[in-house]
Amino acid sequence: MKHFAGKVVEGFRVGSRFGIATANLDVSDESLLEEGVYLVQIEVPNGAKKNGLLHWGKRKTFGSSFSAEVHILDFSEDIYGETLTVYVRKFLRPVQIFANADALFTQIEKDIQTAKKYFLRQEIDAQWKTLKNADYLEQQAVEKISHHDLFLNAQNVLVYAPIKNELDFVQKICSMFPSKKYFFPKVVGDKMQFLESKYDDLIAGAFGVLEPKNEAPKFDTDEPCFVFVPGQAFDKLGNRLGRGGGFYDKFLSELRKENKFVYTTAVIPKFAYFSCIPTEPHDQKVDEVILVE
């Protein structure tokens, strides 16, 4: 992992538009990185590492001078004249020329959202890697679902086959309540549809993810349904951080337009539950988050 140190030379300010810290750094080697915008972690003077963004290269929108500028998330201390160490995590995008300041600021806002989501996913992935009691959490999930009144009264249940970093409770639920109709997701083009299937009849689809067979009956979106929604993180308002494809957001948006009898819930470990997560206007919330710990 590349890293470098630089002294804050133009002072420290909290961006009035974005509410994040910005520091312009004096660096010894401008050829250290390819020109671009990067996701980084910044080691501040007290030794803590903060998440952020790095602009490396010429200021193409406002002149042509070189800039090594870091935007530090969730940070408000005075670091004028201090030396920061920057650890490069991931290339985000090339440096672009924008027509005006508003266009540039809009892109920066998008970059900030992307950075927040990236580092939140990294935090959650680290928790999953050290998780020792997944079986116990899955037993808790089954217990809570099996006493959930809305689930018990539902005839149509939209579920999913779990993938990496998701609790594995669906197969047990399907076995415990065999009289219900279970519908599993299948991606077709840029959309997702749900087809009826028994868990044992699922087949490996794209990337090895289990999905229903093509000839399986399709879910009638007019029918009342109980929906289990996967996600990497959720917050107290029901906001969801998915995997970036947008399939569930599109599906739930259309489903809710056609059907007033939809109840959505997520079942997650407590470490994936936050007071607030980054969201976008098109993101779909869930009605309930069931926590296990």
PDB file of C-alpha atoms in Angstrom:
ATOM      1  CA  MET A   1       0.000   0.000   0.000  1.00  0.00           C
ATOM      2  CA  LYS A   2       1.471   3.334  -1.044  1.00  0.00           C
ATOM      3  CA  HIS A   3       1.778   6.092   1.498  1.00  0.00           C
ATOM      4  CA  PHE A   4       3.458   9.464   1.771  1.00  0.00           C
ATOM      5  CA  ALA A   5       3.864  12.332   4.202  1.00  0.00           C
ATOM      6  CA  GLY A   6       3.117  15.983   3.542  1.00  0.00           C
ATOM      7  CA  LYS A   7       3.032  19.203   5.522  1.00  0.00           C
ATOM      8  CA  VAL A   8      -0.139  21.285   5.602  1.00  0.00           C
ATOM      9  CA  VAL A   9       1.030  24.443   3.808  1.00  0.00           C
ATOM     10  CA  GLU A  10      -2.088  26.438   2.951  1.00  0.00           C
ATOM     11  CA  GLY A  11      -3.733  26.228   6.327  1.00  0.00           C
ATOM     12  CA  PHE A  12      -6.671  24.259   7.564  1.00  0.00           C
ATOM     13  CA  ARG A  13     -10.299  24.976   6.886  1.00  0.00           C
ATOM     14  CA  VAL A  14     -13.646  23.295   7.274  1.00  0.00           C
ATOM     15  CA  GLY A  15     -15.333  23.392   3.893  1.00  0.00           C
ATOM     16  CA  SER A  16     -18.345  25.672   4.236  1.00  0.00           C
ATOM     17  CA  ARG A  17     -20.159  23.838   1.461  1.00  0.00           C
ATOM     18  CA  PHE A  18     -19.391  20.245   2.414  1.00  0.00           C
ATOM     19  CA  GLY A  19     -18.666  20.474   6.132  1.00  0.00           C
ATOM     20  CA  ILE A  20     -15.448  18.444   5.915  1.00  0.00           C
ATOM     21  CA  ALA A  21     -11.833  19.324   6.625  1.00  0.00           C
ATOM     22  CA  THR A  22      -9.534  20.203   3.732  1.00  0.00           C
ATOM     23  CA  ALA A  23      -5.730  20.280   3.856  1.00  0.00           C
ATOM     24  CA  ASN A  24      -3.326  21.170   1.050  1.00  0.00           C
ATOM     25  CA  LEU A  25      -0.069  19.264   1.408  1.00  0.00           C
ATOM     26  CA  ASP A  26       3.502  20.008   0.387  1.00  0.00           C
ATOM     27  CA  VAL A  27       4.900  16.754  -1.023  1.00  0.00           C
ATOM     28  CA  SER A  28       8.426  15.948  -2.156  1.00  0.00           C
ATOM     29  CA  ASP A  29       7.616  13.777  -5.180  1.00  0.00           C
ATOM     30  CA  GLU A  30       4.750  14.675  -7.515  1.00  0.00           C
ATOM     31  CA  SER A  31       5.326  11.477  -9.527  1.00  0.00           C
ATOM     32  CA  LEU A  32       4.516   9.209  -6.587  1.00  0.00           C
ATOM     33  CA  LEU A  33       0.961   8.610  -7.843  1.00  0.00           C
ATOM     34  CA  GLU A  34      -0.876   8.725 -11.115  1.00  0.00           C
ATOM     35  CA  GLU A  35      -3.088  11.777 -11.445  1.00  0.00           C
ATOM     36  CA  GLY A  36      -6.511  11.122  -9.969  1.00  0.00           C
ATOM     37  CA  VAL A  37      -8.872  11.171  -7.015  1.00  0.00           C
ATOM     38  CA  TYR A  38      -8.242   8.460  -4.417  1.00  0.00           C
ATOM     39  CA  LEU A  39      -9.895   6.977  -1.360  1.00  0.00           C
ATOM     40  CA  VAL A  40      -7.362   7.321   1.446  1.00  0.00           C
ATOM     41  CA  GLN A  41      -6.775   7.162   5.166  1.00  0.00           C
ATOM     42  CA  ILE A  42      -4.986  10.077   6.794  1.00  0.00           C
ATOM     43  CA  GLU A  43      -2.899   9.715   9.930  1.00  0.00           C
ATOM     44  CA  VAL A  44      -3.339  12.918  11.930  1.00  0.00           C
ATOM     45  CA  PRO A  45      -0.872  14.243  14.561  1.00  0.00           C
ATOM     46  CA  ASN A  46      -2.398  12.310  17.480  1.00  0.00           C
ATOM     47  CA  GLY A  47      -1.839   9.024  15.609  1.00  0.00           C
ATOM     48  CA  ALA A  48      -5.476   8.394  14.717  1.00  0.00           C
ATOM     49  CA  LYS A  49      -6.365   7.396  11.161  1.00  0.00           C
ATOM     50  CA  LYS A  50      -9.221   9.251   9.509  1.00  0.00           C
ATOM     51  CA  ASN A  51     -10.995   8.354   6.283  1.00  0.00           C
ATOM     52  CA  GLY A  52     -10.957  10.758   3.388  1.00  0.00           C
ATOM     53  CA  LEU A  53     -10.325  11.670  -0.233  1.00  0.00           C
ATOM     54  CA  LEU A  54      -7.144  12.738  -2.002  1.00  0.00           C
ATOM     55  CA  HIS A  55      -6.963  14.946  -5.092  1.00  0.00           C
ATOM     56  CA  TRP A  56      -3.578  14.347  -6.740  1.00  0.00           C
ATOM     57  CA  GLY A  57      -2.617  16.263  -9.864  1.00  0.00           C
ATOM     58  CA  LYS A  58      -3.280  19.497 -11.683  1.00  0.00           C
ATOM     59  CA  ARG A  59      -6.265  21.673 -10.831  1.00  0.00           C
ATOM     60  CA  LYS A  60      -7.842  21.317 -14.248  1.00  0.00           C
ATOM     61  CA  THR A  61     -11.002  23.295 -13.491  1.00  0.00           C
ATOM     62  CA  PHE A  62      -9.339  26.236 -11.710  1.00  0.00           C
ATOM     63  CA  GLY A  63      -5.928  26.596 -13.333  1.00  0.00           C
ATOM     64  CA  SER A  64      -3.166  24.079 -13.906  1.00  0.00           C
ATOM     65  CA  SER A  65      -1.048  24.072 -10.729  1.00  0.00           C
ATOM     66  CA  PHE A  66      -0.328  20.774  -8.972  1.00  0.00           C
ATOM     67  CA  SER A  67      -2.389  19.956  -5.909  1.00  0.00           C
ATOM     68  CA  ALA A  68      -2.101  17.262  -3.251  1.00  0.00           C
ATOM     69  CA  GLU A  69      -5.275  18.006  -1.344  1.00  0.00           C
ATOM     70  CA  VAL A  70      -6.929  15.782   1.235  1.00  0.00           C
ATOM     71  CA  HIS A  71     -10.537  16.039   2.364  1.00  0.00           C
ATOM     72  CA  ILE A  72     -10.796  14.507   5.847  1.00  0.00           C
ATOM     73  CA  LEU A  73     -14.137  13.055   6.905  1.00  0.00           C
ATOM     74  CA  ASP A  74     -15.423  13.436  10.479  1.00  0.00           C
ATOM     75  CA  PHE A  75     -12.545  15.643  11.620  1.00  0.00           C
ATOM     76  CA  SER A  76     -12.440  19.202  12.973  1.00  0.00           C
ATOM     77  CA  GLU A  77      -9.085  19.793  14.703  1.00  0.00           C
ATOM     78  CA  ASP A  78      -6.590  22.516  13.760  1.00  0.00           C
ATOM     79  CA  ILE A  79      -3.692  20.931  11.857  1.00  0.00           C
ATOM     80  CA  TYR A  80      -2.070  24.020  10.295  1.00  0.00           C
ATOM     81  CA  GLY A  81       1.653  23.392   9.851  1.00  0.00           C
ATOM     82  CA  GLU A  82       1.394  19.746  10.888  1.00  0.00           C
ATOM     83  CA  THR A  83       2.649  16.783   8.864  1.00  0.00           C
ATOM     84  CA  LEU A  84       0.071  14.222   7.798  1.00  0.00           C
ATOM     85  CA  THR A  85       0.715  10.687   6.550  1.00  0.00           C
ATOM     86  CA  VAL A  86      -1.614   9.582   3.764  1.00  0.00           C
ATOM     87  CA  TYR A  87      -2.296   5.893   3.030  1.00  0.00           C
ATOM     88  CA  VAL A  88      -3.728   5.271  -0.424  1.00  0.00           C
ATOM     89  CA  ARG A  89      -6.523   2.678  -0.404  1.00  0.00           C
ATOM     90  CA  LYS A  90      -8.194   2.823  -3.810  1.00  0.00           C
ATOM     91  CA  PHE A  91      -8.292   4.815  -7.047  1.00  0.00           C
ATOM     92  CA  LEU A  92     -11.693   6.475  -7.388  1.00  0.00           C
ATOM     93  CA  ARG A  93     -11.727   8.449 -10.631  1.00  0.00           C
ATOM     94  CA  PRO A  94      -9.567  10.549 -12.992  1.00  0.00           C
ATOM     95  CA  VAL A  95      -9.146  14.275 -12.457  1.00  0.00           C
ATOM     96  CA  GLN A  96     -11.717  16.000 -14.671  1.00  0.00           C
ATOM     97  CA  ILE A  97     -12.354  19.428 -16.142  1.00  0.00           C
ATOM     98  CA  PHE A  98     -15.746  20.763 -15.056  1.00  0.00           C
ATOM     99  CA  ALA A  99     -17.716  23.479 -16.816  1.00  0.00           C
ATOM    100  CA  ASN A 100     -18.158  25.518 -13.656  1.00  0.00           C
ATOM    101  CA  ALA A 101     -17.814  25.473  -9.886  1.00  0.00           C
ATOM    102  CA  ASP A 102     -21.297  24.044  -9.334  1.00  0.00           C
ATOM    103  CA  ALA A 103     -20.507  21.020 -11.495  1.00  0.00           C
ATOM    104  CA  LEU A 104     -17.280  20.469  -9.574  1.00  0.00           C
ATOM    105  CA  PHE A 105     -19.034  20.766  -6.209  1.00  0.00           C
ATOM    106  CA  THR A 106     -21.707  18.287  -7.295  1.00  0.00           C
ATOM    107  CA  GLN A 107     -18.997  15.770  -8.155  1.00  0.00           C
ATOM    108  CA  ILE A 108     -17.242  16.340  -4.833  1.00  0.00           C
ATOM    109  CA  GLU A 109     -20.513  15.630  -3.013  1.00  0.00           C
ATOM    110  CA  LYS A 110     -20.773  12.341  -4.936  1.00  0.00           C
ATOM    111  CA  ASP A 111     -17.159  11.520  -4.079  1.00  0.00           C
ATOM    112  CA  ILE A 112     -17.830  12.128  -0.387  1.00  0.00           C
ATOM    113  CA  GLN A 113     -20.826   9.769  -0.465  1.00  0.00           C
ATOM    114  CA  THR A 114     -18.755   7.140  -2.265  1.00  0.00           C
ATOM    115  CA  ALA A 115     -15.967   7.474   0.291  1.00  0.00           C
ATOM    116  CA  LYS A 116     -18.341   7.150   3.240  1.00  0.00           C
ATOM    117  CA  LYS A 117     -19.923   4.022   1.768  1.00  0.00           C
ATOM    118  CA  TYR A 118     -16.560   2.474   0.888  1.00  0.00           C
ATOM    119  CA  PHE A 119     -15.118   2.882   4.372  1.00  0.00           C
ATOM    120  CA  LEU A 120     -18.342   1.764   6.031  1.00  0.00           C
ATOM    121  CA  ARG A 121     -18.235  -1.434   3.971  1.00  0.00           C
ATOM    122  CA  GLN A 122     -14.595  -1.910   4.957  1.00  0.00           C
ATOM    123  CA  GLU A 123     -15.516  -1.543   8.629  1.00  0.00           C
ATOM    124  CA  ILE A 124     -18.316  -4.091   8.369  1.00  0.00           C
ATOM    125  CA  ASP A 125     -16.190  -6.559   6.374  1.00  0.00           C
ATOM    126  CA  ALA A 126     -13.594  -6.444   9.148  1.00  0.00           C
ATOM    127  CA  GLN A 127     -16.282  -7.300  11.696  1.00  0.00           C
ATOM    128  CA  TRP A 128     -17.446 -10.297   9.653  1.00  0.00           C
ATOM    129  CA  LYS A 129     -13.875 -11.599   9.346  1.00  0.00           C
ATOM    130  CA  THR A 130     -13.497 -11.738  13.123  1.00  0.00           C
ATOM    131  CA  LEU A 131     -17.011 -13.049  13.840  1.00  0.00           C
ATOM    132  CA  LYS A 132     -16.854 -16.238  15.927  1.00  0.00           C
ATOM    133  CA  ASN A 133     -20.522 -16.881  16.742  1.00  0.00           C
ATOM    134  CA  ALA A 134     -22.265 -16.805  13.353  1.00  0.00           C
ATOM    135  CA  ASP A 135     -24.171 -20.024  14.124  1.00  0.00           C
ATOM    136  CA  TYR A 136     -25.540 -18.534  17.337  1.00  0.00           C
ATOM    137  CA  LEU A 137     -26.619 -15.345  15.547  1.00  0.00           C
ATOM    138  CA  GLU A 138     -28.393 -17.400  12.890  1.00  0.00           C
ATOM    139  CA  GLN A 139     -30.238 -19.374  15.576  1.00  0.00           C
ATOM    140  CA  GLN A 140     -31.336 -16.090  17.130  1.00  0.00           C
ATOM    141  CA  ALA A 141     -32.549 -14.882  13.744  1.00  0.00           C
ATOM    142  CA  VAL A 142     -34.655 -18.012  13.230  1.00  0.00           C
ATOM    143  CA  GLU A 143     -36.107 -17.690  16.726  1.00  0.00           C
ATOM    144  CA  LYS A 144     -37.114 -14.054  16.261  1.00  0.00           C
ATOM    145  CA  ILE A 145     -38.605 -14.611  12.813  1.00  0.00           C
ATOM    146  CA  SER A 146     -40.576 -17.660  13.951  1.00  0.00           C
ATOM    147  CA  HIS A 147     -42.374 -15.445  16.499  1.00  0.00           C
ATOM    148  CA  HIS A 148     -42.949 -12.490  14.175  1.00  0.00           C
ATOM    149  CA  ASP A 149     -46.705 -12.001  13.763  1.00  0.00           C
ATOM    150  CA  LEU A 150     -46.560 -10.396  10.317  1.00  0.00           C
ATOM    151  CA  PHE A 151     -44.309 -13.153   9.018  1.00  0.00           C
ATOM    152  CA  LEU A 152     -46.520 -15.859  10.523  1.00  0.00           C
ATOM    153  CA  ASN A 153     -49.593 -14.373   8.844  1.00  0.00           C
ATOM    154  CA  ALA A 154     -47.928 -13.909   5.457  1.00  0.00           C
ATOM    155  CA  GLN A 155     -48.630 -16.318   2.632  1.00  0.00           C
ATOM    156  CA  ASN A 156     -46.124 -14.877   0.140  1.00  0.00           C
ATOM    157  CA  VAL A 157     -42.580 -14.417   1.418  1.00  0.00           C
ATOM    158  CA  LEU A 158     -39.796 -12.875  -0.655  1.00  0.00           C
ATOM    159  CA  VAL A 159     -36.453 -14.231   0.526  1.00  0.00           C
ATOM    160  CA  TYR A 160     -32.887 -14.665  -0.723  1.00  0.00           C
ATOM    161  CA  ALA A 161     -30.100 -17.223  -0.616  1.00  0.00           C
ATOM    162  CA  PRO A 162     -27.344 -15.693   1.531  1.00  0.00           C
ATOM    163  CA  ILE A 163     -23.939 -14.855   0.137  1.00  0.00           C
ATOM    164  CA  LYS A 164     -20.706 -13.854   1.873  1.00  0.00           C
ATOM    165  CA  ASN A 165     -21.213 -11.686   4.979  1.00  0.00           C
ATOM    166  CA  GLU A 166     -24.931 -12.441   5.287  1.00  0.00           C
ATOM    167  CA  LEU A 167     -26.670 -14.454   7.993  1.00  0.00           C
ATOM    168  CA  ASP A 168     -27.771 -17.911   6.842  1.00  0.00           C
ATOM    169  CA  PHE A 169     -31.302 -18.283   8.214  1.00  0.00           C
ATOM    170  CA  VAL A 170     -33.503 -18.537   5.114  1.00  0.00           C
ATOM    171  CA  GLN A 171     -33.171 -22.273   4.486  1.00  0.00           C
ATOM    172  CA  LYS A 172     -34.209 -23.065   8.066  1.00  0.00           C
ATOM    173  CA  ILE A 173     -37.205 -20.733   7.847  1.00  0.00           C
ATOM    174  CA  CYS A 174     -38.328 -22.359   4.604  1.00  0.00           C
ATOM    175  CA  SER A 175     -38.145 -25.781   6.257  1.00  0.00           C
ATOM    176  CA  MET A 176     -39.966 -24.695   9.413  1.00  0.00           C
ATOM    177  CA  PHE A 177     -42.865 -23.070   7.541  1.00  0.00           C
ATOM    178  CA  PRO A 178     -43.324 -25.172   4.377  1.00  0.00           C
ATOM    179  CA  SER A 179     -46.912 -24.067   3.684  1.00  0.00           C
ATOM    180  CA  LYS A 180     -45.830 -20.570   2.666  1.00  0.00           C
ATOM    181  CA  LYS A 181     -44.877 -19.600  -0.877  1.00  0.00           C
ATOM    182  CA  TYR A 182     -41.237 -18.522  -1.084  1.00  0.00           C
ATOM    183  CA  PHE A 183     -39.931 -16.358  -3.902  1.00  0.00           C
ATOM    184  CA  PHE A 184     -36.228 -15.875  -4.635  1.00  0.00           C
ATOM    185  CA  PRO A 185     -34.544 -13.114  -6.662  1.00  0.00           C
ATOM    186  CA  LYS A 186     -33.205 -13.526 -10.169  1.00  0.00           C
ATOM    187  CA  VAL A 187     -31.448 -10.714 -12.030  1.00  0.00           C
ATOM    188  CA  VAL A 188     -32.555 -10.264 -15.634  1.00  0.00           C
ATOM    189  CA  GLY A 189     -30.703  -7.485 -17.438  1.00  0.00           C
ATOM    190  CA  ASP A 190     -30.689  -4.423 -15.200  1.00  0.00           C
ATOM    191  CA  LYS A 191     -33.715  -5.512 -13.165  1.00  0.00           C
ATOM    192  CA  MET A 192     -34.557  -8.119 -10.586  1.00  0.00           C
ATOM    193  CA  GLN A 193     -37.618 -10.342 -10.434  1.00  0.00           C
ATOM    194  CA  PHE A 194     -38.763 -12.918  -7.884  1.00  0.00           C
ATOM    195  CA  LEU A 195     -39.667 -16.492  -8.823  1.00  0.00           C
ATOM    196  CA  GLU A 196     -41.279 -19.143  -6.640  1.00  0.00           C
ATOM    197  CA  SER A 197     -39.008 -21.964  -5.570  1.00  0.00           C
ATOM    198  CA  LYS A 198     -38.163 -24.373  -2.807  1.00  0.00           C
ATOM    199  CA  TYR A 199     -34.740 -23.729  -1.346  1.00  0.00           C
ATOM    200  CA  ASP A 200     -33.442 -27.133  -2.417  1.00  0.00           C
ATOM    201  CA  ASP A 201     -34.477 -26.457  -6.027  1.00  0.00           C
ATOM    202  CA  LEU A 202     -32.292 -23.363  -6.405  1.00  0.00           C
ATOM    203  CA  ILE A 203     -29.448 -23.516  -8.914  1.00  0.00           C
ATOM    204  CA  ALA A 204     -26.141 -21.666  -9.168  1.00  0.00           C
ATOM    205  CA  GLY A 205     -26.466 -18.484 -11.210  1.00  0.00           C
ATOM    206  CA  ALA A 206     -24.102 -15.608 -11.912  1.00  0.00           C
ATOM    207  CA  PHE A 207     -21.059 -15.545  -9.602  1.00  0.00           C
ATOM    208  CA  GLY A 208     -22.287 -18.776  -7.984  1.00  0.00           C
ATOM    209  CA  VAL A 209     -25.267 -17.125  -6.291  1.00  0.00           C
ATOM    210  CA  LEU A 210     -28.211 -19.494  -5.833  1.00  0.00           C
ATOM    211  CA  GLU A 211     -31.297 -18.491  -7.808  1.00  0.00           C
ATOM    212  CA  PRO A 212     -34.584 -20.033  -9.027  1.00  0.00           C
ATOM    213  CA  LYS A 213     -34.916 -21.835 -12.341  1.00  0.00           C
ATOM    214  CA  ASN A 214     -36.131 -19.845 -15.336  1.00  0.00           C
ATOM    215  CA  GLU A 215     -39.410 -21.755 -15.627  1.00  0.00           C
ATOM    216  CA  ALA A 216     -40.422 -21.091 -12.005  1.00  0.00           C
ATOM    217  CA  PRO A 217     -43.665 -19.100 -11.435  1.00  0.00           C
ATOM    218  CA  LYS A 218     -43.141 -15.357 -11.167  1.00  0.00           C
ATOM    219  CA  PHE A 219     -44.337 -13.416  -8.129  1.00  0.00           C
ATOM    220  CA  ASP A 220     -47.553 -11.489  -8.748  1.00  0.00           C
ATOM    221  CA  THR A 221     -46.689  -7.973  -7.573  1.00  0.00           C
ATOM    222  CA  ASP A 222     -50.346  -7.320  -6.673  1.00  0.00           C
ATOM    223  CA  GLU A 223     -50.237  -9.943  -3.920  1.00  0.00           C
ATOM    224  CA  PRO A 224     -49.559  -8.982  -0.270  1.00  0.00           C
ATOM    225  CA  CYS A 225     -46.057 -10.017   0.725  1.00  0.00           C
ATOM    226  CA  PHE A 226     -43.471 -10.123   3.489  1.00  0.00           C
ATOM    227  CA  VAL A 227     -40.016  -9.225   2.155  1.00  0.00           C
ATOM    228  CA  PHE A 228     -36.638 -10.076   3.665  1.00  0.00           C
ATOM    229  CA  VAL A 229     -34.164  -7.498   2.357  1.00  0.00           C
ATOM    230  CA  PRO A 230     -30.404  -8.163   2.462  1.00  0.00           C
ATOM    231  CA  GLY A 231     -27.895  -5.398   3.028  1.00  0.00           C
ATOM    232  CA  GLN A 232     -24.454  -4.673   4.363  1.00  0.00           C
ATOM    233  CA  ALA A 233     -25.681  -2.083   6.874  1.00  0.00           C
ATOM    234  CA  PHE A 234     -28.876  -0.421   8.080  1.00  0.00           C
ATOM    235  CA  ASP A 235     -29.659   2.514  10.341  1.00  0.00           C
ATOM    236  CA  LYS A 236     -32.331   3.568  12.830  1.00  0.00           C
ATOM    237  CA  LEU A 237     -34.480   5.090  10.082  1.00  0.00           C
ATOM    238  CA  GLY A 238     -34.459   1.901   8.020  1.00  0.00           C
ATOM    239  CA  ASN A 239     -31.950   3.205   5.490  1.00  0.00           C
ATOM    240  CA  ARG A 240     -29.972   0.492   3.760  1.00  0.00           C
ATOM    241  CA  LEU A 241     -26.440   0.169   2.436  1.00  0.00           C
ATOM    242  CA  GLY A 242     -26.441  -2.452  -0.302  1.00  0.00           C
ATOM    243  CA  ARG A 243     -23.675  -3.738  -2.538  1.00  0.00           C
ATOM    244  CA  GLY A 244     -23.902  -0.964  -5.094  1.00  0.00           C
ATOM    245  CA  GLY A 245     -25.957  -2.595  -7.840  1.00  0.00           C
ATOM    246  CA  GLY A 246     -29.226  -0.869  -7.026  1.00  0.00           C
ATOM    247  CA  PHE A 247     -31.337  -3.956  -7.814  1.00  0.00           C
ATOM    248  CA  TYR A 248     -33.303  -3.987  -4.569  1.00  0.00           C
ATOM    249  CA  ASP A 249     -33.879  -0.235  -4.700  1.00  0.00           C
ATOM    250  CA  LYS A 250     -35.350  -0.525  -8.200  1.00  0.00           C
ATOM    251  CA  PHE A 251     -37.448  -3.560  -7.341  1.00  0.00           C
ATOM    252  CA  LEU A 252     -38.868  -2.180  -4.087  1.00  0.00           C
ATOM    253  CA  SER A 253     -39.619   1.180  -5.663  1.00  0.00           C
ATOM    254  CA  GLU A 254     -41.703  -0.448  -8.396  1.00  0.00           C
ATOM    255  CA  LEU A 255     -43.311  -2.936  -6.009  1.00  0.00           C
ATOM    256  CA  ARG A 256     -44.455  -0.203  -3.642  1.00  0.00           C
ATOM    257  CA  LYS A 257     -46.053   1.712  -6.505  1.00  0.00           C
ATOM    258  CA  GLU A 258     -48.201  -1.299  -7.394  1.00  0.00           C
ATOM    259  CA  ASN A 259     -48.817  -2.846  -3.991  1.00  0.00           C
ATOM    260  CA  LYS A 260     -49.872  -1.255  -0.686  1.00  0.00           C
ATOM    261  CA  PHE A 261     -49.519  -4.525   1.230  1.00  0.00           C
ATOM    262  CA  VAL A 262     -45.740  -4.865   1.343  1.00  0.00           C
ATOM    263  CA  TYR A 263     -43.795  -5.267   4.578  1.00  0.00           C
ATOM    264  CA  THR A 264     -40.005  -5.186   4.417  1.00  0.00           C
ATOM    265  CA  THR A 265     -37.567  -6.307   7.080  1.00  0.00           C
ATOM    266  CA  ALA A 266     -33.836  -6.886   7.433  1.00  0.00           C
ATOM    267  CA  VAL A 267     -32.158  -9.358   9.766  1.00  0.00           C
ATOM    268  CA  ILE A 268     -28.592  -8.371  10.624  1.00  0.00           C
ATOM    269  CA  PRO A 269     -25.915  -8.565  13.335  1.00  0.00           C
ATOM    270  CA  LYS A 270     -25.915  -5.601  15.680  1.00  0.00           C
ATOM    271  CA  PHE A 271     -22.481  -4.498  14.418  1.00  0.00           C
ATOM    272  CA  ALA A 272     -24.071  -3.698  11.038  1.00  0.00           C
ATOM    273  CA  TYR A 273     -26.603  -1.320  12.613  1.00  0.00           C
ATOM    274  CA  PHE A 274     -25.812   2.404  12.793  1.00  0.00           C
ATOM    275  CA  SER A 275     -27.482   5.607  13.914  1.00  0.00           C
ATOM    276  CA  CYS A 276     -27.052   7.043  10.412  1.00  0.00           C
ATOM    277  CA  ILE A 277     -25.608   5.771   7.136  1.00  0.00           C
ATOM    278  CA  PRO A 278     -24.983   7.639   3.852  1.00  0.00           C
ATOM    279  CA  THR A 279     -28.015   7.625   1.565  1.00  0.00           C
ATOM    280  CA  GLU A 280     -29.114   8.816  -1.855  1.00  0.00           C
ATOM    281  CA  PRO A 281     -32.570   9.966  -3.003  1.00  0.00           C
ATOM    282  CA  HIS A 282     -33.377   6.702  -4.809  1.00  0.00           C
ATOM    283  CA  ASP A 283     -32.515   4.460  -1.829  1.00  0.00           C
ATOM    284  CA  GLN A 284     -35.393   2.400  -0.455  1.00  0.00           C
ATOM    285  CA  LYS A 285     -35.909   1.999   3.301  1.00  0.00           C
ATOM    286  CA  VAL A 286     -37.086  -1.092   5.139  1.00  0.00           C
ATOM    287  CA  ASP A 287     -39.983  -1.087   7.576  1.00  0.00           C
ATOM    288  CA  GLU A 288     -38.125  -2.977  10.297  1.00  0.00           C
ATOM    289  CA  VAL A 289     -34.616  -4.057  11.245  1.00  0.00           C
ATOM    290  CA  ILE A 290     -34.289  -7.207  13.361  1.00  0.00           C
ATOM    291  CA  LEU A 291     -31.014  -7.278  15.295  1.00  0.00           C
ATOM    292  CA  VAL A 292     -29.142 -10.293  16.635  1.00  0.00           C
ATOM    293  CA  GLU A 293     -26.061 -10.231  18.849  1.00  0.00           C
TER     294      GLU A 293
END
